[in-house]
Amino acid sequence: MIFLPTSARTWSHAWRSEMWEMTLRVRAFENCVYIVGVNRAGQEDQSTYFGRTIIISPLGGEVLAASEKEGADVIFADLDLDLLAKAHEELPVVRDRRPDLYEPLAFRWGNAKRSGTS
């Protein structure tokens, strides 16, 4: 499960609210995990934050729970662990990953040790 906290302001264009949900669906699908999008809610200075917590299934196609109003809210959803296995079968991103190709980039900066080294 990945939690994606954000601090997005209320938008004047309706499509931006739709973009919030669409982005979360894509993240769930491409990572084969449950995604919980949590947005700040309320007013601060001149900014209004719309809230809207949402939980997306690992296959990205199903909204399991979502706030029904703007503002602060608490939501709940039952999570099916078998669905995670199904997601990994249908989109085997973990199986097909190639860390040997991107490891040099990941460790180019910093002092982290590469896998297989001591």
mmCIF file of N, CA and C in Angstrom:
data_model
loop_
_atom_site.group_PDB
_atom_site.id
_atom_site.type_symbol
_atom_site.label_atom_id
_atom_site.label_comp_id
_atom_site.label_asym_id
_atom_site.label_seq_id
_atom_site.Cartn_x
_atom_site.Cartn_y
_atom_site.Cartn_z
ATOM 1 N N MET A 1 0.857 -1.163 0.000
ATOM 2 C CA MET A 1 0.000 0.000 0.000
ATOM 3 C C MET A 1 0.905 1.229 0.000
ATOM 4 N N ILE A 2 0.566 2.152 -0.862
ATOM 5 C CA ILE A 2 1.305 3.412 -0.930
ATOM 6 C C ILE A 2 0.350 4.540 -0.571
ATOM 7 N N PHE A 3 0.771 5.363 0.365
ATOM 8 C CA PHE A 3 0.020 6.568 0.711
ATOM 9 C C PHE A 3 0.632 7.729 -0.050
ATOM 10 N N LEU A 4 -0.200 8.493 -0.722
ATOM 11 C CA LEU A 4 0.259 9.657 -1.473
ATOM 12 C C LEU A 4 -0.346 10.916 -0.864
ATOM 13 N N PRO A 5 0.331 11.473 0.136
ATOM 14 C CA PRO A 5 -0.175 12.723 0.709
ATOM 15 C C PRO A 5 0.160 13.884 -0.220
ATOM 16 N N THR A 6 -0.745 14.822 -0.315
ATOM 17 C CA THR A 6 -0.494 15.997 -1.137
ATOM 18 C C THR A 6 -1.173 17.204 -0.517
ATOM 19 N N SER A 7 -0.880 18.329 -1.077
ATOM 20 C CA SER A 7 -1.428 19.584 -0.578
ATOM 21 C C SER A 7 -1.945 20.389 -1.767
ATOM 22 N N ALA A 8 -2.948 19.841 -2.437
ATOM 23 C CA ALA A 8 -3.481 20.460 -3.648
ATOM 24 C C ALA A 8 -4.627 21.407 -3.305
ATOM 25 N N ARG A 9 -4.561 22.576 -3.882
ATOM 26 C CA ARG A 9 -5.609 23.574 -3.658
ATOM 27 C C ARG A 9 -6.863 23.240 -4.451
ATOM 28 N N THR A 10 -7.958 23.808 -4.016
ATOM 29 C CA THR A 10 -9.201 23.675 -4.767
ATOM 30 C C THR A 10 -8.998 24.336 -6.118
ATOM 31 N N TRP A 11 -9.391 23.637 -7.161
ATOM 32 C CA TRP A 11 -9.184 24.132 -8.510
ATOM 33 C C TRP A 11 -10.471 24.683 -9.079
ATOM 34 N N SER A 12 -10.313 25.678 -9.908
ATOM 35 C CA SER A 12 -11.488 26.270 -10.538
ATOM 36 C C SER A 12 -11.973 25.438 -11.723
ATOM 37 N N HIS A 13 -11.121 24.583 -12.236
ATOM 38 C CA HIS A 13 -11.491 23.756 -13.388
ATOM 39 C C HIS A 13 -11.855 22.351 -12.921
ATOM 40 N N ALA A 14 -13.027 21.875 -13.285
ATOM 41 C CA ALA A 14 -13.503 20.553 -12.854
ATOM 42 C C ALA A 14 -12.567 19.431 -13.303
ATOM 43 N N TRP A 15 -11.936 19.569 -14.460
ATOM 44 C CA TRP A 15 -11.082 18.506 -14.970
ATOM 45 C C TRP A 15 -9.901 18.242 -14.053
ATOM 46 N N ARG A 16 -9.479 19.232 -13.268
ATOM 47 C CA ARG A 16 -8.338 19.004 -12.381
ATOM 48 C C ARG A 16 -8.686 18.049 -11.245
ATOM 49 N N SER A 17 -9.894 18.107 -10.767
ATOM 50 C CA SER A 17 -10.336 17.159 -9.745
ATOM 51 C C SER A 17 -10.368 15.746 -10.326
ATOM 52 N N GLU A 18 -10.807 15.632 -11.564
ATOM 53 C CA GLU A 18 -10.797 14.340 -12.249
ATOM 54 C C GLU A 18 -9.368 13.847 -12.445
ATOM 55 N N MET A 19 -8.441 14.767 -12.697
ATOM 56 C CA MET A 19 -7.040 14.415 -12.889
ATOM 57 C C MET A 19 -6.452 13.805 -11.618
ATOM 58 N N TRP A 20 -6.858 14.291 -10.441
ATOM 59 C CA TRP A 20 -6.412 13.746 -9.156
ATOM 60 C C TRP A 20 -6.743 12.249 -9.098
ATOM 61 N N GLU A 21 -7.988 11.895 -9.405
ATOM 62 C CA GLU A 21 -8.392 10.490 -9.362
ATOM 63 C C GLU A 21 -7.683 9.686 -10.442
ATOM 64 N N MET A 22 -7.580 10.218 -11.638
ATOM 65 C CA MET A 22 -6.935 9.506 -12.732
ATOM 66 C C MET A 22 -5.466 9.213 -12.410
ATOM 67 N N THR A 23 -4.777 10.179 -11.843
ATOM 68 C CA THR A 23 -3.371 9.997 -11.483
ATOM 69 C C THR A 23 -3.216 8.883 -10.457
ATOM 70 N N LEU A 24 -4.104 8.848 -9.466
ATOM 71 C CA LEU A 24 -4.040 7.796 -8.452
ATOM 72 C C LEU A 24 -4.323 6.425 -9.056
ATOM 73 N N ARG A 25 -5.252 6.357 -9.995
ATOM 74 C CA ARG A 25 -5.547 5.085 -10.669
ATOM 75 C C ARG A 25 -4.315 4.573 -11.422
ATOM 76 N N VAL A 26 -3.630 5.472 -12.095
ATOM 77 C CA VAL A 26 -2.428 5.089 -12.837
ATOM 78 C C VAL A 26 -1.351 4.595 -11.883
ATOM 79 N N ARG A 27 -1.140 5.287 -10.770
ATOM 80 C CA ARG A 27 -0.130 4.867 -9.792
ATOM 81 C C ARG A 27 -0.443 3.475 -9.242
ATOM 82 N N ALA A 28 -1.706 3.198 -8.959
ATOM 83 C CA ALA A 28 -2.097 1.876 -8.455
ATOM 84 C C ALA A 28 -1.799 0.806 -9.498
ATOM 85 N N PHE A 29 -2.168 1.073 -10.742
ATOM 86 C CA PHE A 29 -1.981 0.109 -11.819
ATOM 87 C C PHE A 29 -0.510 -0.143 -12.104
ATOM 88 N N GLU A 30 0.288 0.918 -12.244
ATOM 89 C CA GLU A 30 1.677 0.729 -12.637
ATOM 90 C C GLU A 30 2.537 0.135 -11.525
ATOM 91 N N ASN A 31 2.086 0.228 -10.276
ATOM 92 C CA ASN A 31 2.832 -0.346 -9.156
ATOM 93 C C ASN A 31 2.198 -1.614 -8.597
ATOM 94 N N CYS A 32 1.005 -1.983 -9.079
ATOM 95 C CA CYS A 32 0.281 -3.178 -8.622
ATOM 96 C C CYS A 32 0.083 -3.177 -7.113
ATOM 97 N N VAL A 33 -0.313 -2.036 -6.576
ATOM 98 C CA VAL A 33 -0.534 -1.902 -5.132
ATOM 99 C C VAL A 33 -1.793 -1.080 -4.882
ATOM 100 N N TYR A 34 -2.278 -1.165 -3.662
ATOM 101 C CA TYR A 34 -3.350 -0.264 -3.247
ATOM 102 C C TYR A 34 -2.748 1.121 -3.096
ATOM 103 N N ILE A 35 -3.481 2.123 -3.536
ATOM 104 C CA ILE A 35 -3.054 3.515 -3.400
ATOM 105 C C ILE A 35 -4.080 4.244 -2.553
ATOM 106 N N VAL A 36 -3.580 5.002 -1.591
ATOM 107 C CA VAL A 36 -4.441 5.859 -0.782
ATOM 108 C C VAL A 36 -3.985 7.296 -1.018
ATOM 109 N N GLY A 37 -4.804 8.054 -1.721
ATOM 110 C CA GLY A 37 -4.511 9.460 -1.965
ATOM 111 C C GLY A 37 -5.135 10.295 -0.855
ATOM 112 N N VAL A 38 -4.312 11.065 -0.184
ATOM 113 C CA VAL A 38 -4.773 11.886 0.937
ATOM 114 C C VAL A 38 -4.388 13.327 0.647
ATOM 115 N N ASN A 39 -5.377 14.187 0.544
ATOM 116 C CA ASN A 39 -5.115 15.587 0.248
ATOM 117 C C ASN A 39 -5.474 16.455 1.446
ATOM 118 N N ARG A 40 -4.698 17.461 1.636
ATOM 119 C CA ARG A 40 -4.944 18.432 2.698
ATOM 120 C C ARG A 40 -6.337 19.039 2.523
ATOM 121 N N ALA A 41 -6.962 19.412 3.639
ATOM 122 C CA ALA A 41 -8.300 20.007 3.584
ATOM 123 C C ALA A 41 -8.333 21.271 4.426
ATOM 124 N N GLY A 42 -9.131 22.219 3.980
ATOM 125 C CA GLY A 42 -9.342 23.425 4.772
ATOM 126 C C GLY A 42 -8.779 24.681 4.142
ATOM 127 N N GLN A 43 -8.692 25.718 4.948
ATOM 128 C CA GLN A 43 -8.287 27.050 4.497
ATOM 129 C C GLN A 43 -7.024 27.472 5.240
ATOM 130 N N GLU A 44 -6.081 28.059 4.519
ATOM 131 C CA GLU A 44 -4.907 28.671 5.124
ATOM 132 C C GLU A 44 -4.526 29.878 4.285
ATOM 133 N N ASP A 45 -4.463 31.025 4.935
ATOM 134 C CA ASP A 45 -4.201 32.280 4.234
ATOM 135 C C ASP A 45 -5.191 32.430 3.076
ATOM 136 N N GLN A 46 -4.680 32.572 1.865
ATOM 137 C CA GLN A 46 -5.539 32.766 0.695
ATOM 138 C C GLN A 46 -5.836 31.461 -0.043
ATOM 139 N N SER A 47 -5.387 30.339 0.510
ATOM 140 C CA SER A 47 -5.534 29.060 -0.186
ATOM 141 C C SER A 47 -6.595 28.178 0.460
ATOM 142 N N THR A 48 -7.378 27.529 -0.385
ATOM 143 C CA THR A 48 -8.360 26.547 0.061
ATOM 144 C C THR A 48 -7.944 25.193 -0.496
ATOM 145 N N TYR A 49 -7.900 24.184 0.370
ATOM 146 C CA TYR A 49 -7.498 22.837 -0.014
ATOM 147 C C TYR A 49 -8.723 21.939 0.010
ATOM 148 N N PHE A 50 -8.922 21.155 -1.039
ATOM 149 C CA PHE A 50 -10.193 20.464 -1.225
ATOM 150 C C PHE A 50 -10.330 19.135 -0.509
ATOM 151 N N GLY A 51 -9.260 18.603 0.072
ATOM 152 C CA GLY A 51 -9.383 17.310 0.736
ATOM 153 C C GLY A 51 -9.539 16.199 -0.279
ATOM 154 N N ARG A 52 -10.513 15.360 -0.103
ATOM 155 C CA ARG A 52 -10.853 14.255 -1.007
ATOM 156 C C ARG A 52 -9.871 13.098 -0.917
ATOM 157 N N THR A 53 -10.009 12.314 0.124
ATOM 158 C CA THR A 53 -9.246 11.084 0.284
ATOM 159 C C THR A 53 -9.878 10.009 -0.594
ATOM 160 N N ILE A 54 -9.030 9.154 -1.163
ATOM 161 C CA ILE A 54 -9.531 8.129 -2.081
ATOM 162 C C ILE A 54 -8.644 6.888 -1.988
ATOM 163 N N ILE A 55 -9.243 5.713 -2.055
ATOM 164 C CA ILE A 55 -8.511 4.442 -2.029
ATOM 165 C C ILE A 55 -8.788 3.719 -3.345
ATOM 166 N N ILE A 56 -7.701 3.316 -4.031
ATOM 167 C CA ILE A 56 -7.786 2.697 -5.353
ATOM 168 C C ILE A 56 -7.254 1.263 -5.287
ATOM 169 N N SER A 57 -7.889 0.358 -6.024
ATOM 170 C CA SER A 57 -7.464 -1.047 -6.062
ATOM 171 C C SER A 57 -6.148 -1.194 -6.826
ATOM 172 N N PRO A 58 -5.429 -2.313 -6.613
ATOM 173 C CA PRO A 58 -4.139 -2.518 -7.277
ATOM 174 C C PRO A 58 -4.210 -2.574 -8.800
ATOM 175 N N LEU A 59 -5.358 -2.892 -9.342
ATOM 176 C CA LEU A 59 -5.475 -2.926 -10.797
ATOM 177 C C LEU A 59 -5.877 -1.571 -11.362
ATOM 178 N N GLY A 60 -6.088 -0.603 -10.499
ATOM 179 C CA GLY A 60 -6.334 0.764 -10.927
ATOM 180 C C GLY A 60 -7.721 1.076 -11.424
ATOM 181 N N GLY A 61 -8.536 0.071 -11.604
ATOM 182 C CA GLY A 61 -9.838 0.327 -12.193
ATOM 183 C C GLY A 61 -10.964 0.571 -11.217
ATOM 184 N N GLU A 62 -10.720 0.293 -9.957
ATOM 185 C CA GLU A 62 -11.813 0.382 -9.001
ATOM 186 C C GLU A 62 -11.481 1.340 -7.863
ATOM 187 N N VAL A 63 -12.387 2.278 -7.641
ATOM 188 C CA VAL A 63 -12.292 3.145 -6.473
ATOM 189 C C VAL A 63 -12.981 2.394 -5.343
ATOM 190 N N LEU A 64 -12.225 2.024 -4.325
ATOM 191 C CA LEU A 64 -12.780 1.243 -3.222
ATOM 192 C C LEU A 64 -13.503 2.115 -2.212
ATOM 193 N N ALA A 65 -13.026 3.329 -2.058
ATOM 194 C CA ALA A 65 -13.669 4.284 -1.149
ATOM 195 C C ALA A 65 -13.191 5.674 -1.526
ATOM 196 N N ALA A 66 -14.051 6.655 -1.314
ATOM 197 C CA ALA A 66 -13.688 8.039 -1.609
ATOM 198 C C ALA A 66 -14.518 8.970 -0.745
ATOM 199 N N SER A 67 -13.921 10.088 -0.390
ATOM 200 C CA SER A 67 -14.672 11.112 0.333
ATOM 201 C C SER A 67 -15.843 11.545 -0.525
ATOM 202 N N GLU A 68 -16.960 11.758 0.101
ATOM 203 C CA GLU A 68 -18.140 12.183 -0.649
ATOM 204 C C GLU A 68 -18.339 13.685 -0.598
ATOM 205 N N LYS A 69 -17.413 14.376 0.031
ATOM 206 C CA LYS A 69 -17.537 15.829 0.159
ATOM 207 C C LYS A 69 -16.144 16.435 0.165
ATOM 208 N N GLU A 70 -16.076 17.719 -0.118
ATOM 209 C CA GLU A 70 -14.812 18.416 0.037
ATOM 210 C C GLU A 70 -14.582 18.641 1.516
ATOM 211 N N GLY A 71 -13.322 18.728 1.908
ATOM 212 C CA GLY A 71 -12.988 18.961 3.305
ATOM 213 C C GLY A 71 -12.439 17.712 3.966
ATOM 214 N N ALA A 72 -12.226 17.801 5.269
ATOM 215 C CA ALA A 72 -11.674 16.685 6.034
ATOM 216 C C ALA A 72 -12.687 15.548 6.095
ATOM 217 N N ASP A 73 -12.195 14.325 5.991
ATOM 218 C CA ASP A 73 -13.073 13.166 5.997
ATOM 219 C C ASP A 73 -12.246 11.936 6.353
ATOM 220 N N VAL A 74 -12.905 10.903 6.828
ATOM 221 C CA VAL A 74 -12.281 9.612 7.103
ATOM 222 C C VAL A 74 -13.033 8.572 6.280
ATOM 223 N N ILE A 75 -12.286 7.714 5.588
ATOM 224 C CA ILE A 75 -12.917 6.669 4.782
ATOM 225 C C ILE A 75 -12.327 5.311 5.156
ATOM 226 N N PHE A 76 -13.050 4.262 4.830
ATOM 227 C CA PHE A 76 -12.622 2.895 5.117
ATOM 228 C C PHE A 76 -12.865 2.023 3.892
ATOM 229 N N ALA A 77 -12.024 0.988 3.748
ATOM 230 C CA ALA A 77 -12.229 0.003 2.679
ATOM 231 C C ALA A 77 -11.633 -1.326 3.117
ATOM 232 N N ASP A 78 -12.267 -2.415 2.716
ATOM 233 C CA ASP A 78 -11.700 -3.748 2.924
ATOM 234 C C ASP A 78 -10.705 -4.003 1.801
ATOM 235 N N LEU A 79 -9.508 -4.453 2.157
ATOM 236 C CA LEU A 79 -8.468 -4.719 1.173
ATOM 237 C C LEU A 79 -8.295 -6.224 1.012
ATOM 238 N N ASP A 80 -8.339 -6.683 -0.212
ATOM 239 C CA ASP A 80 -8.225 -8.100 -0.545
ATOM 240 C C ASP A 80 -6.781 -8.393 -0.938
ATOM 241 N N LEU A 81 -6.065 -9.136 -0.094
ATOM 242 C CA LEU A 81 -4.666 -9.433 -0.385
ATOM 243 C C LEU A 81 -4.511 -10.336 -1.605
ATOM 244 N N ASP A 82 -5.516 -11.164 -1.894
ATOM 245 C CA ASP A 82 -5.461 -12.003 -3.096
ATOM 246 C C ASP A 82 -5.464 -11.154 -4.365
ATOM 247 N N LEU A 83 -6.060 -9.988 -4.290
ATOM 248 C CA LEU A 83 -6.086 -9.096 -5.449
ATOM 249 C C LEU A 83 -4.681 -8.588 -5.781
ATOM 250 N N LEU A 84 -3.827 -8.472 -4.773
ATOM 251 C CA LEU A 84 -2.437 -8.084 -5.031
ATOM 252 C C LEU A 84 -1.746 -9.137 -5.892
ATOM 253 N N ALA A 85 -1.940 -10.410 -5.563
ATOM 254 C CA ALA A 85 -1.344 -11.490 -6.355
ATOM 255 C C ALA A 85 -1.884 -11.467 -7.781
ATOM 256 N N LYS A 86 -3.178 -11.246 -7.921
ATOM 257 C CA LYS A 86 -3.784 -11.174 -9.257
ATOM 258 C C LYS A 86 -3.195 -10.006 -10.047
ATOM 259 N N ALA A 87 -3.007 -8.882 -9.389
ATOM 260 C CA ALA A 87 -2.428 -7.710 -10.056
ATOM 261 C C ALA A 87 -1.018 -8.007 -10.539
ATOM 262 N N HIS A 88 -0.229 -8.702 -9.726
ATOM 263 C CA HIS A 88 1.143 -9.034 -10.122
ATOM 264 C C HIS A 88 1.177 -10.060 -11.254
ATOM 265 N N GLU A 89 0.170 -10.913 -11.341
ATOM 266 C CA GLU A 89 0.083 -11.854 -12.463
ATOM 267 C C GLU A 89 -0.281 -11.128 -13.756
ATOM 268 N N GLU A 90 -1.227 -10.204 -13.666
ATOM 269 C CA GLU A 90 -1.704 -9.508 -14.864
ATOM 270 C C GLU A 90 -0.719 -8.461 -15.369
ATOM 271 N N LEU A 91 0.028 -7.861 -14.470
ATOM 272 C CA LEU A 91 1.020 -6.857 -14.852
ATOM 273 C C LEU A 91 2.294 -7.144 -14.059
ATOM 274 N N PRO A 92 3.127 -8.040 -14.563
ATOM 275 C CA PRO A 92 4.280 -8.514 -13.792
ATOM 276 C C PRO A 92 5.466 -7.542 -13.777
ATOM 277 N N VAL A 93 5.237 -6.335 -13.308
ATOM 278 C CA VAL A 93 6.298 -5.327 -13.320
ATOM 279 C C VAL A 93 7.455 -5.695 -12.408
ATOM 280 N N VAL A 94 7.180 -6.333 -11.280
ATOM 281 C CA VAL A 94 8.264 -6.714 -10.372
ATOM 282 C C VAL A 94 9.088 -7.836 -10.992
ATOM 283 N N ARG A 95 8.419 -8.812 -11.575
ATOM 284 C CA ARG A 95 9.119 -9.927 -12.221
ATOM 285 C C ARG A 95 10.001 -9.444 -13.369
ATOM 286 N N ASP A 96 9.499 -8.496 -14.131
ATOM 287 C CA ASP A 96 10.189 -8.054 -15.337
ATOM 288 C C ASP A 96 11.163 -6.897 -15.123
ATOM 289 N N ARG A 97 11.295 -6.441 -13.913
ATOM 290 C CA ARG A 97 12.189 -5.297 -13.697
ATOM 291 C C ARG A 97 13.639 -5.690 -13.956
ATOM 292 N N ARG A 98 14.466 -4.710 -14.292
ATOM 293 C CA ARG A 98 15.872 -4.956 -14.624
ATOM 294 C C ARG A 98 16.765 -3.999 -13.841
ATOM 295 N N PRO A 99 16.961 -4.259 -12.540
ATOM 296 C CA PRO A 99 17.782 -3.357 -11.742
ATOM 297 C C PRO A 99 19.218 -3.257 -12.245
ATOM 298 N N ASP A 100 19.693 -4.271 -12.962
ATOM 299 C CA ASP A 100 21.043 -4.202 -13.510
ATOM 300 C C ASP A 100 21.182 -3.048 -14.502
ATOM 301 N N LEU A 101 20.079 -2.629 -15.108
ATOM 302 C CA LEU A 101 20.123 -1.532 -16.070
ATOM 303 C C LEU A 101 20.074 -0.163 -15.408
ATOM 304 N N TYR A 102 19.344 -0.044 -14.302
ATOM 305 C CA TYR A 102 19.203 1.276 -13.689
ATOM 306 C C TYR A 102 20.012 1.453 -12.410
ATOM 307 N N GLU A 103 20.639 0.390 -11.915
ATOM 308 C CA GLU A 103 21.419 0.501 -10.685
ATOM 309 C C GLU A 103 22.537 1.539 -10.785
ATOM 310 N N PRO A 104 23.284 1.604 -11.893
ATOM 311 C CA PRO A 104 24.330 2.636 -11.969
ATOM 312 C C PRO A 104 23.780 4.057 -11.804
ATOM 313 N N LEU A 105 22.584 4.309 -12.295
ATOM 314 C CA LEU A 105 21.979 5.630 -12.117
ATOM 315 C C LEU A 105 21.549 5.856 -10.676
ATOM 316 N N ALA A 106 21.000 4.817 -10.064
ATOM 317 C CA ALA A 106 20.507 4.940 -8.697
ATOM 318 C C ALA A 106 21.640 5.187 -7.713
ATOM 319 N N PHE A 107 22.820 4.686 -7.992
ATOM 320 C CA PHE A 107 23.937 4.817 -7.065
ATOM 321 C C PHE A 107 25.011 5.781 -7.552
ATOM 322 N N ARG A 108 24.724 6.517 -8.579
ATOM 323 C CA ARG A 108 25.712 7.445 -9.117
ATOM 324 C C ARG A 108 26.073 8.519 -8.106
ATOM 325 N N TRP A 109 25.072 9.025 -7.416
ATOM 326 C CA TRP A 109 25.307 10.031 -6.396
ATOM 327 C C TRP A 109 25.068 9.403 -5.039
ATOM 328 N N GLY A 110 25.920 9.696 -4.092
ATOM 329 C CA GLY A 110 25.739 9.158 -2.746
ATOM 330 C C GLY A 110 26.693 8.016 -2.473
ATOM 331 N N ASN A 111 26.632 7.532 -1.259
ATOM 332 C CA ASN A 111 27.558 6.493 -0.821
ATOM 333 C C ASN A 111 26.880 5.153 -0.598
ATOM 334 N N ALA A 112 25.705 4.962 -1.147
ATOM 335 C CA ALA A 112 24.994 3.696 -0.964
ATOM 336 C C ALA A 112 25.769 2.571 -1.633
ATOM 337 N N LYS A 113 25.722 1.401 -1.012
ATOM 338 C CA LYS A 113 26.412 0.242 -1.580
ATOM 339 C C LYS A 113 25.519 -0.443 -2.603
ATOM 340 N N ARG A 114 26.128 -0.916 -3.647
ATOM 341 C CA ARG A 114 25.394 -1.647 -4.676
ATOM 342 C C ARG A 114 25.131 -3.067 -4.215
ATOM 343 N N SER A 115 24.056 -3.634 -4.718
ATOM 344 C CA SER A 115 23.749 -5.019 -4.356
ATOM 345 C C SER A 115 24.874 -5.923 -4.846
ATOM 346 N N GLY A 116 25.191 -6.925 -4.044
ATOM 347 C CA GLY A 116 26.244 -7.856 -4.422
ATOM 348 C C GLY A 116 27.631 -7.372 -4.063
ATOM 349 N N THR A 117 27.744 -6.204 -3.422
ATOM 350 C CA THR A 117 29.054 -5.712 -2.996
ATOM 351 C C THR A 117 29.077 -5.639 -1.486
ATOM 352 N N SER A 118 30.268 -5.631 -0.941
ATOM 353 C CA SER A 118 30.361 -5.540 0.517
ATOM 354 C C SER A 118 30.965 -4.235 0.950
#
